[in-house]
XYZ file of C-alpha atoms in Angstrom:
663
model
C 8.816 -26.001 37.369
C 10.617 -27.564 34.406
C 8.534 -30.009 32.426
C 10.265 -32.903 30.661
C 8.672 -34.133 27.461
C 9.776 -37.448 25.942
C 10.717 -36.879 22.351
C 11.347 -39.410 19.647
C 13.524 -38.623 16.671
C 13.049 -40.828 13.689
C 14.539 -40.884 10.244
C 14.386 -43.086 7.235
C 17.172 -43.755 4.797
C 16.208 -45.764 1.743
C 14.521 -48.850 3.219
C 16.019 -48.626 6.721
C 14.271 -46.948 9.636
C 15.824 -45.713 12.861
C 14.333 -44.350 16.064
C 16.220 -42.643 18.817
C 14.650 -41.270 22.017
C 15.702 -37.825 23.117
C 14.334 -35.580 25.809
C 13.319 -31.955 25.582
C 12.949 -29.792 28.659
C 10.804 -26.718 28.622
C 9.730 -24.349 31.315
C 6.075 -23.569 31.869
C 5.541 -20.654 34.208
C 2.338 -19.177 35.479
C 1.325 -15.689 34.477
C -0.647 -13.639 36.966
C -0.951 -10.596 34.775
C -3.866 -12.013 32.786
C -7.239 -10.614 33.668
C -9.849 -13.184 34.668
C -11.772 -12.998 31.346
C -8.594 -13.472 29.327
C -7.426 -16.321 31.550
C -10.794 -17.985 31.062
C -10.335 -17.705 27.306
C -6.872 -19.198 27.553
C -8.201 -22.182 29.485
C -10.300 -23.086 26.476
C -7.206 -23.653 24.394
C -5.196 -26.860 24.487
C -1.530 -26.015 24.542
C 0.476 -28.448 22.432
C 4.201 -28.700 22.873
C 5.643 -28.701 19.409
C 9.266 -28.675 18.506
C 10.802 -26.189 16.119
C 13.562 -28.724 15.681
C 14.973 -27.725 12.362
C 13.608 -26.950 8.962
C 11.366 -29.866 8.088
C 12.900 -31.104 4.922
C 13.110 -34.018 2.623
C 15.594 -34.795 -0.073
C 14.919 -37.202 -2.866
C 17.076 -38.550 -5.617
C 16.896 -41.385 -8.098
C 18.956 -43.633 -5.796
C 17.078 -43.139 -2.562
C 15.718 -40.679 -0.065
C 16.446 -39.246 3.316
C 13.653 -38.077 5.603
C 13.805 -36.389 8.954
C 10.759 -36.364 11.226
C 9.910 -35.786 14.874
C 7.050 -36.667 17.195
C 6.136 -36.126 20.808
C 5.285 -39.257 22.729
C 4.165 -40.182 26.217
C 1.589 -38.534 28.387
C 2.992 -35.028 28.141
C 0.976 -32.006 27.215
C -1.880 -32.952 24.951
C -0.877 -36.615 24.849
C 0.616 -38.216 21.807
C 0.906 -35.589 19.082
C 2.778 -35.376 15.811
C 5.199 -32.482 16.060
C 5.644 -31.966 12.393
C 3.450 -32.183 9.380
C 3.714 -34.934 6.862
C 6.652 -34.240 4.646
C 5.743 -32.646 1.369
C 7.674 -31.994 -1.773
C 7.215 -29.421 -4.477
C 9.019 -29.522 -7.770
C 12.312 -27.708 -7.619
C 11.758 -26.297 -4.114
C 11.533 -27.920 -0.690
C 9.828 -26.510 2.369
C 11.547 -25.622 5.624
C 9.804 -24.507 8.805
C 10.583 -23.607 12.404
C 8.128 -23.351 15.274
C 8.269 -21.801 18.716
C 7.457 -23.499 22.007
C 3.714 -22.966 21.586
C 3.592 -24.633 18.205
C 3.303 -21.448 16.180
C 5.389 -21.279 13.046
C 8.226 -18.810 13.570
C 10.069 -19.236 10.292
C 9.289 -20.782 6.976
C 11.486 -21.283 3.951
C 11.570 -22.732 0.506
C 14.933 -24.420 0.103
C 16.587 -25.144 -3.230
C 16.416 -28.834 -3.937
C 20.023 -28.932 -4.939
C 21.188 -26.883 -1.968
C 22.527 -28.000 1.382
C 20.212 -27.903 4.384
C 21.474 -27.061 7.821
C 19.764 -28.282 10.996
C 19.635 -25.390 13.448
C 19.145 -25.579 17.165
C 15.840 -24.529 18.645
C 15.727 -21.034 20.070
C 13.807 -20.856 23.300
C 10.741 -18.675 23.095
C 9.308 -17.446 26.369
C 6.306 -15.626 25.020
C 2.890 -17.188 24.572
C 1.553 -16.412 21.126
C -2.179 -15.763 20.960
C -3.461 -15.095 17.465
C -7.195 -15.371 17.654
C -9.766 -13.139 16.053
C -11.239 -11.060 18.828
C -14.842 -9.917 18.835
C -15.998 -7.185 21.172
C -18.845 -4.781 21.560
C -18.573 -1.224 20.259
C -16.677 0.603 22.967
C -15.514 4.113 23.480
C -11.819 4.470 24.183
C -10.021 7.792 24.277
C -12.983 9.335 22.520
C -12.854 6.985 19.510
C -15.131 4.115 18.595
C -13.512 0.703 18.281
C -14.260 -1.953 15.710
C -16.563 -4.819 16.631
C -14.144 -7.317 15.072
C -10.395 -6.766 15.249
C -7.672 -8.229 13.082
C -3.931 -8.673 12.934
C -3.207 -6.558 9.863
C 0.069 -6.619 7.924
C 0.260 -3.790 5.402
C 3.040 -4.244 2.833
C 4.137 -1.247 0.805
C 7.096 0.245 -1.045
C 6.620 3.562 0.743
C 4.955 4.967 3.842
C 5.038 8.588 4.954
C 6.771 10.140 6.787
C 9.542 7.566 6.387
C 9.433 7.316 2.587
C 7.205 8.967 0.011
C 7.048 9.844 -3.666
C 3.296 10.373 -3.995
C -0.160 9.270 -2.916
C 0.907 5.696 -2.121
C 3.143 6.975 0.663
C 0.379 9.195 2.039
C -2.150 6.357 2.118
C 0.200 3.828 3.704
C 1.305 6.378 6.272
C -2.216 7.329 7.375
C -4.498 4.302 6.922
C -2.572 2.094 9.409
C -2.926 4.730 12.130
C -6.673 4.987 11.518
C -7.042 1.191 11.668
C -4.975 0.962 14.858
C -7.128 3.677 16.448
C -10.119 1.409 15.918
C -8.540 -1.440 17.870
C -6.730 -3.492 15.227
C -3.168 -4.673 15.643
C -1.322 -3.198 12.672
C 2.126 -3.796 11.239
C 3.474 -1.860 8.248
C 6.345 -3.510 6.356
C 8.398 -1.376 3.971
C 12.074 -0.985 2.999
C 14.595 0.956 5.033
C 15.798 3.375 2.366
C 19.066 5.207 2.943
C 20.372 7.517 0.207
C 22.868 9.651 2.075
C 20.574 12.673 2.221
C 18.729 14.386 5.053
C 15.842 11.950 4.420
C 17.869 9.271 6.228
C 16.899 10.895 9.524
C 13.334 9.670 8.978
C 14.508 6.246 10.166
C 16.507 7.564 13.133
C 14.010 6.281 15.709
C 13.809 2.779 14.241
C 15.648 0.201 16.364
C 17.481 -2.830 15.020
C 15.542 -5.911 16.165
C 18.676 -8.082 15.884
C 16.688 -10.620 13.910
C 18.494 -11.533 10.715
C 16.747 -14.108 8.562
C 17.618 -15.946 5.369
C 15.355 -15.848 2.332
C 15.694 -17.947 -0.785
C 15.213 -16.117 -4.066
C 17.236 -15.000 -7.054
C 19.234 -18.206 -7.123
C 20.631 -18.021 -3.630
C 20.180 -17.180 0.022
C 19.518 -13.510 0.773
C 19.873 -12.123 4.288
C 17.771 -9.273 5.634
C 17.476 -7.490 8.950
C 14.480 -5.786 10.522
C 14.227 -2.369 12.142
C 11.193 -1.320 14.172
C 9.488 1.747 15.534
C 6.257 1.723 17.524
C 4.422 4.950 16.761
C 0.753 5.921 16.916
C -0.132 2.370 18.043
C 1.353 0.944 14.810
C 4.355 -1.375 14.400
C 6.445 0.221 11.645
C 8.795 -2.511 10.420
C 11.589 -1.742 7.971
C 13.333 -4.427 5.939
C 17.042 -3.684 5.769
C 19.239 -4.807 2.877
C 22.107 -3.176 0.948
C 19.903 -2.884 -2.159
C 17.863 -0.212 -0.358
C 20.967 1.868 0.399
C 21.894 4.005 -2.609
C 21.633 7.578 -3.878
C 18.532 8.583 -5.777
C 14.812 8.256 -5.183
C 12.988 5.162 -3.943
C 12.765 3.655 -7.418
C 15.519 5.186 -9.518
C 17.894 8.055 -10.161
C 18.628 10.552 -12.898
C 19.390 7.716 -15.317
C 15.973 6.112 -14.826
C 14.489 3.243 -12.804
C 16.902 0.957 -10.961
C 17.598 -2.212 -12.929
C 17.185 -4.428 -9.865
C 13.784 -3.177 -8.695
C 12.305 -6.628 -9.207
C 14.915 -8.031 -6.806
C 14.399 -5.263 -4.253
C 10.637 -5.735 -4.039
C 10.740 -9.516 -4.288
C 12.908 -9.339 -1.196
C 10.370 -7.060 0.474
C 7.536 -9.531 -0.177
C 9.427 -12.556 1.136
C 10.471 -10.626 4.250
C 6.918 -9.366 4.802
C 5.578 -12.921 4.775
C 8.162 -13.959 7.376
C 7.748 -10.911 9.625
C 4.501 -12.009 11.369
C 6.145 -15.349 12.177
C 9.595 -14.253 13.355
C 9.210 -10.823 14.988
C 8.008 -10.815 18.623
C 6.811 -7.221 18.573
C 5.745 -6.125 22.017
C 6.521 -9.650 23.202
C 4.144 -11.420 20.808
C 4.364 -12.349 17.161
C 1.449 -11.537 14.892
C 1.221 -15.216 14.042
C -0.437 -17.041 11.192
C -3.954 -15.598 11.349
C -3.179 -12.331 9.623
C -4.793 -10.107 7.075
C -2.253 -8.947 4.481
C -2.854 -5.685 2.620
C -0.547 -5.739 -0.427
C -0.235 -2.339 -2.079
C 0.449 -2.064 -5.816
C 2.896 -4.181 -7.817
C 5.759 -3.781 -5.351
C 3.905 -5.941 -2.810
C 2.079 -8.161 -5.299
C 4.141 -11.281 -4.620
C 2.662 -11.475 -1.111
C -0.667 -13.100 -2.140
C 1.203 -15.400 -4.531
C 3.624 -16.510 -1.830
C 0.792 -17.197 0.599
C -0.923 -19.400 -1.979
C 2.146 -21.150 -3.417
C 4.677 -21.304 -0.596
C 2.738 -21.376 2.664
C -0.834 -22.685 2.392
C 0.102 -26.002 0.729
C 1.947 -26.801 3.963
C -0.737 -25.643 6.387
C 0.882 -22.310 7.203
C -1.238 -19.165 6.892
C -4.211 -21.411 6.144
C -6.422 -18.985 8.088
C -4.797 -15.840 6.712
C -6.308 -13.661 4.005
C -4.829 -11.249 1.487
C -6.227 -8.131 -0.139
C -4.591 -6.419 -3.111
C -4.959 -2.635 -3.001
C -4.563 -1.114 -6.465
C -3.455 2.507 -6.392
C -2.384 2.756 -10.045
C -2.965 -0.096 -12.485
C -0.685 1.377 -15.120
C 2.352 0.117 -13.169
C 2.334 -3.696 -13.024
C 5.901 -4.902 -12.408
C 6.402 -6.608 -15.776
C 9.769 -8.261 -16.467
C 11.194 -10.883 -18.805
C 9.796 -14.413 -18.445
C 13.328 -15.580 -17.675
C 13.147 -13.794 -14.338
C 10.419 -16.096 -12.989
C 13.030 -18.508 -11.656
C 14.328 -15.691 -9.440
C 11.096 -15.157 -7.529
C 11.374 -18.140 -5.165
C 8.168 -19.791 -6.405
C 7.500 -23.410 -7.456
C 7.801 -23.890 -11.246
C 4.165 -24.955 -11.630
C 2.967 -21.521 -10.487
C 4.366 -19.780 -13.552
C 0.906 -19.563 -15.119
C -0.320 -17.261 -12.347
C 2.211 -14.622 -13.384
C 2.460 -15.413 -17.091
C 2.052 -12.409 -19.345
C 2.169 -12.237 -23.139
C 2.496 -8.893 -24.883
C 0.281 -8.268 -27.915
C 2.052 -8.401 -31.266
C 2.149 -4.629 -31.701
C 3.944 -4.193 -28.356
C 6.809 -6.607 -29.083
C 10.292 -5.389 -29.851
C 10.779 -7.330 -33.091
C 9.123 -9.917 -35.309
C 10.753 -12.879 -33.552
C 9.990 -11.622 -30.049
C 7.525 -14.114 -28.402
C 6.385 -11.374 -25.995
C 6.594 -13.643 -22.958
C 6.953 -11.991 -19.557
C 5.972 -12.234 -15.914
C 3.545 -9.731 -14.448
C 3.669 -9.412 -10.663
C 0.451 -7.429 -10.358
C -1.378 -9.999 -12.465
C -0.220 -12.704 -10.051
C -1.797 -10.800 -7.170
C -5.031 -10.222 -9.108
C -5.239 -13.997 -9.578
C -4.362 -15.098 -6.034
C -5.562 -12.341 -3.668
C -8.739 -13.110 -1.735
C -10.192 -9.678 -2.484
C -9.261 -6.629 -4.567
C -9.580 -2.984 -3.578
C -9.132 0.252 -5.482
C -8.768 3.707 -4.000
C -12.132 4.950 -5.283
C -15.411 3.449 -6.423
C -15.134 4.950 -9.873
C -11.703 3.431 -10.391
C -12.975 -0.025 -9.387
C -15.204 0.108 -12.455
C -12.672 1.752 -14.777
C -10.084 -1.012 -14.320
C -12.555 -3.507 -15.799
C -12.771 -1.529 -19.055
C -10.499 -1.830 -22.084
C -9.391 1.792 -21.671
C -8.612 1.576 -17.965
C -7.579 -2.050 -17.533
C -4.128 -1.873 -19.164
C -4.451 -5.400 -20.511
C -5.885 -6.847 -17.284
C -9.504 -5.810 -17.925
C -10.728 -9.316 -18.810
C -9.160 -10.888 -15.732
C -10.444 -8.087 -13.521
C -13.911 -8.410 -15.037
C -13.887 -12.104 -14.130
C -13.139 -11.138 -10.515
C -15.453 -8.132 -10.290
C -17.525 -9.864 -7.593
C -14.626 -9.395 -5.150
C -13.600 -5.885 -6.268
C -14.541 -2.874 -4.152
C -13.561 0.768 -4.193
C -12.912 2.915 -1.110
C -12.019 6.564 -1.495
C -8.834 7.576 0.279
C -8.968 9.866 3.252
C -6.563 12.687 3.986
C -4.569 13.721 7.016
C -6.949 16.313 8.431
C -4.384 17.372 11.017
C -1.770 18.240 8.386
C -4.332 19.713 5.985
C -6.305 22.048 8.237
C -6.701 25.707 7.232
C -7.382 26.672 10.847
C -3.939 25.544 12.027
C -1.733 24.956 8.945
C 1.805 26.061 9.789
C 2.625 26.685 6.113
C 0.007 29.362 5.428
C 0.217 32.959 6.732
C -3.453 33.330 7.731
C -5.825 30.802 9.250
C -9.519 30.377 8.567
C -12.324 27.843 8.979
C -15.761 27.008 7.629
C -17.262 29.236 10.333
C -15.060 32.188 9.320
C -13.654 32.113 5.798
C -12.825 35.813 5.578
C -9.074 35.250 6.043
C -8.816 33.086 2.925
C -8.519 36.192 0.768
C -5.512 37.212 2.876
C -3.842 33.918 1.955
C -4.543 34.784 -1.683
C -2.954 38.228 -1.568
C 0.045 36.859 0.361
C 0.566 34.220 -2.350
C 0.312 36.829 -5.112
C 2.883 38.946 -3.325
C 5.279 36.044 -2.730
C 5.199 34.958 -6.377
C 5.402 38.478 -7.786
C 1.927 38.629 -9.283
C -0.156 41.822 -9.136
C -2.030 41.858 -5.836
C -5.654 41.666 -6.953
C -8.017 40.147 -4.365
C -10.975 40.075 -6.781
C -9.138 38.453 -9.706
C -9.942 34.725 -10.052
C -6.774 32.769 -9.194
C -6.488 29.297 -10.783
C -3.975 26.722 -9.542
C -2.492 23.399 -10.613
C -0.392 21.073 -8.429
C 0.932 17.762 -9.734
C 3.358 15.848 -11.893
C 4.064 17.298 -15.300
C 3.188 14.269 -17.390
C 0.659 12.928 -19.841
C -1.572 11.343 -17.180
C -2.187 14.688 -15.482
C -3.398 16.329 -18.693
C -0.588 18.887 -18.899
C -0.762 18.790 -22.688
C -4.388 19.936 -22.443
C -3.451 22.883 -20.209
C -0.665 23.747 -22.628
C -3.100 23.909 -25.523
C -5.634 25.960 -23.559
C -3.331 28.524 -21.902
C -3.514 31.123 -24.714
C -7.319 31.201 -24.415
C -7.255 31.095 -20.604
C -4.871 34.059 -20.556
C -7.295 36.081 -22.701
C -9.618 36.222 -19.690
C -8.985 38.390 -16.657
C -7.525 35.615 -14.477
C -4.229 34.554 -12.902
C -2.745 31.057 -13.124
C -0.180 29.331 -10.879
C 1.371 25.905 -11.595
C 3.566 23.786 -9.300
C 5.187 20.559 -10.444
C 8.021 18.710 -12.103
C 8.356 15.827 -14.518
C 8.686 15.840 -18.285
C 11.508 18.298 -19.186
C 9.478 19.449 -22.186
C 6.638 20.591 -19.913
C 9.080 22.131 -17.437
C 10.588 24.246 -20.244
C 7.095 25.169 -21.414
C 6.182 26.414 -17.923
C 9.268 28.653 -17.825
C 8.548 30.038 -21.296
C 4.885 30.685 -20.456
C 5.876 32.642 -17.364
C 8.066 34.878 -19.505
C 5.251 35.363 -22.020
C 2.582 36.228 -19.408
C 4.561 37.935 -16.643
C 1.513 39.623 -15.106
C -0.763 36.583 -15.172
C 1.145 33.274 -14.998
C 3.662 31.704 -12.639
C 5.288 28.290 -13.044
C 7.203 26.769 -10.101
C 9.342 23.940 -11.476
C 9.956 21.386 -8.720
C 8.002 20.563 -5.610
C 7.721 22.364 -2.297
C 5.448 21.281 0.549
C 5.026 24.838 1.922
C 4.260 26.237 -1.555
C 1.751 23.448 -2.231
C -0.105 24.382 0.961
C 0.009 28.084 0.084
C -1.368 27.453 -3.423
C -4.115 25.238 -2.023
C -5.128 27.933 0.465
C -4.595 30.964 -1.780
C -6.226 29.889 -5.038
C -9.919 30.188 -5.811
C -9.996 27.309 -8.331
C -7.933 24.128 -8.611
C -7.709 22.602 -12.105
C -7.214 18.825 -12.479
C -7.621 17.619 -16.109
C -6.197 14.134 -15.392
C -6.725 11.494 -18.059
C -7.229 8.975 -15.290
C -7.051 9.408 -11.546
C -7.439 6.344 -9.297
C -8.351 8.598 -6.387
C -6.621 11.943 -6.373
C -5.731 13.855 -3.231
C -5.268 17.433 -4.387
C -8.993 17.906 -5.007
C -9.648 16.693 -1.448
C -7.076 19.128 -0.046
C -8.571 21.913 -2.159
C -12.130 21.376 -0.933
C -10.967 21.297 2.681
C -9.371 24.722 2.102
C -12.417 26.214 0.380
C -10.784 26.072 -3.067
C -13.247 24.913 -5.718
C -12.063 22.054 -7.972
C -12.625 21.834 -11.726
C -11.811 18.240 -12.712
C -12.096 15.708 -15.500
C -15.005 13.348 -14.913
C -12.942 10.233 -14.175
C -12.080 7.787 -11.362
C -11.786 9.272 -7.918
C -12.340 12.789 -9.238
C -15.854 11.825 -10.294
C -16.485 10.203 -6.904
C -15.321 13.114 -4.780
C -16.352 16.241 -6.690
C -20.094 16.759 -6.931
C -20.980 18.785 -10.020
C -22.613 22.145 -9.325
C -25.474 23.476 -11.422
C -25.557 27.276 -10.950
C -29.070 27.456 -12.381
C -30.654 24.943 -9.981
C -32.626 26.273 -6.992
C -31.641 29.851 -7.813
C -27.973 29.099 -7.358
C -28.437 27.372 -4.012
C -28.218 23.783 -5.261
C -25.852 21.121 -4.047
C -22.377 20.675 -5.451
C -18.718 21.180 -4.536
C -17.174 21.965 -7.933
C -17.354 21.173 -11.633
C -16.583 18.043 -13.613
C -16.144 18.026 -17.378
C -16.279 15.377 -20.065
C -15.073 14.475 -22.656
C -11.413 15.214 -22.091
C -11.023 17.977 -24.648
C -9.716 21.515 -24.567
C -13.171 22.866 -25.372
C -14.869 20.924 -22.592
C -12.256 21.997 -20.039
C -12.470 25.660 -21.084
C -16.265 25.609 -20.810
C -16.081 24.295 -17.209
C -13.420 26.863 -16.282
C -15.457 29.726 -17.751
C -18.509 28.613 -15.786
C -16.437 28.533 -12.587
C -14.917 31.977 -13.250
C -18.315 33.489 -14.041
C -19.827 32.026 -10.866
C -16.933 33.454 -8.829
C -17.423 36.920 -10.290
C -21.189 37.210 -10.556
C -22.699 34.880 -7.968
C -20.846 35.382 -4.695
C -23.482 33.653 -2.493
C -23.360 30.576 -4.711
C -19.558 30.610 -4.613
C -19.551 30.843 -0.842
C -21.912 27.865 -0.706
C -19.514 25.870 -2.897
C -16.650 26.700 -0.553
C -18.510 25.762 2.610
C -19.865 22.472 1.258
C -16.387 21.443 0.217
C -14.925 22.338 3.616
C -17.635 20.339 5.404
C -17.109 17.173 3.374
C -16.096 14.143 5.496
C -12.729 13.086 4.119
C -11.186 11.627 7.273
C -9.251 8.370 7.345
C -11.540 7.131 10.122
C -14.422 7.130 7.657
C -12.315 5.171 5.151
C -11.138 2.750 7.858
C -14.740 1.807 8.679
C -15.289 0.897 5.036
C -12.071 -1.142 5.004
C -13.371 -3.134 7.973
C -16.414 -4.208 5.973
C -14.137 -5.576 3.238
C -12.056 -7.360 5.897
C -15.165 -9.159 7.122
C -16.076 -10.193 3.591
C -12.552 -11.521 3.053
C -12.894 -13.885 6.005
C -16.352 -15.125 5.039
C -15.024 -16.995 2.007
C -12.235 -19.601 2.183
C -8.761 -18.413 1.151
C -7.518 -18.764 -2.394
C -6.371 -22.261 -3.311
C -5.201 -23.125 -6.806
C -7.435 -25.556 -8.635
C -5.673 -28.406 -10.377
């Protein structure tokens, strides 16, 4: 039956106070669908009627002030209870908030002090929002173990496969959420809804418009975004829709370079991601305030800053936590210091993002070198930091690997962990891969040589099953060590081997690949561009995969290679060091442990020595080579294994209090 709650509206103007009684009617209905244990849990909670009247706001000027407040009175639910928090003011920006019928915040805004504030009517919310941390015993469900502690996880990313992808970030953010959801967590992924007029637009065809447009304040005005949603593999895939995500080109730029408004596009993503758990009733329930945010790379780095600067000072997200996941520290989202005012943050938080370039990196003698660094802001404010391998978690604290952030990261090393990425073992499975002509497994690897001869035939190389076939797959740029391969190719081609390269990037390296193919027609092939089927065929058909990366936060190609029985030869760095166990052919009569070869230092001579050892082992020690293949194929590289390690970091994040700026 309808329940009437006496409601008192009060406001103060200068020195005069006014009170006016109003009455709010809400409907409380019983729900018989709750199981007895859940109903018993609900009975422990005191439901407080709280009014999402309008954005709580205050305006001050030199002449006077105007305050708007609300309180529930009488003997209604929970007795006398303040419906709104004590008004608070931050320099330059004022807070606005809306709550649903259960008292949960459903919208939260920073409002420009000089702007006009509208008082909106309350939208009725019929759903009960339950956002508690659930603990349960280890259970078996659908053949998979569930986590003992489950969380409401909000993963924020610029890309997530299969919807959007340019590299490893998309792979990780497309697979990790599914693995976490399979273990019982409630998972939302928030990323942009990219439309570029190509066939890739169909990736979003199943996403439904939630009809929930919200207003966000940043870049000197009010920005409006919409949300699209698809529920797939037990994950809520949420896409932020805005015209800035609709343009030809890639996710980040076009043929002329990076988009000039990328800071705007990803600032918008971060603001929308912070609102999504409060405003989107996915499956009938919002995620609520007790969330765990996983912010990935610089594109999502404003999320921890917003939680600390915009929400927690007002009691919102006070029980939430944030984790920054660093996939590549070399990209930090650095822009002019003048752009800070566009980010929708209080002025006094500038220091968290402040960045000063060293003298040698400035454009001219009078350049002060002042900038804002979004990734630095997340390093400062996130509750914990994660990298995509253990080796990389150490490298980012060094001068060589820290890209100017090494001192700050060293100060926070107590909350830095590294977890090696998993791979999609369904997509990358030599026993069922749709892209390769012959299938094989660790129990029967005889068909791998058929994949090799098929690849040689397709690319026009002499069909030689016993000739060592070396492959490279990756971007043609300085990080991947292409210059080292370029220097070494004449000596590599002196040996009786074949070499296949797949990739695109620096036009200089693309032209070099074409010229090298002409020079070594019987031994070298260079595929300029990228092809998913060809990448699978190279991974399955090659005997050796070469990865001379200068740095590699995790690396995925070496994981794919080992799963396909292709032996990696890699530079001893980052995730490559973590995942490839060096093989000593002289230990235990060639029967020692190991899955490949690592080399260091990063020189042509060191790389050639490792390659020659691999080629000699392939030719002269077949039992040892077969052992290398099998050990690599048996390595556990599933996302479920990585998800279990993520859960440990989640627990650590909630042990300590959330980040609060010290005065």
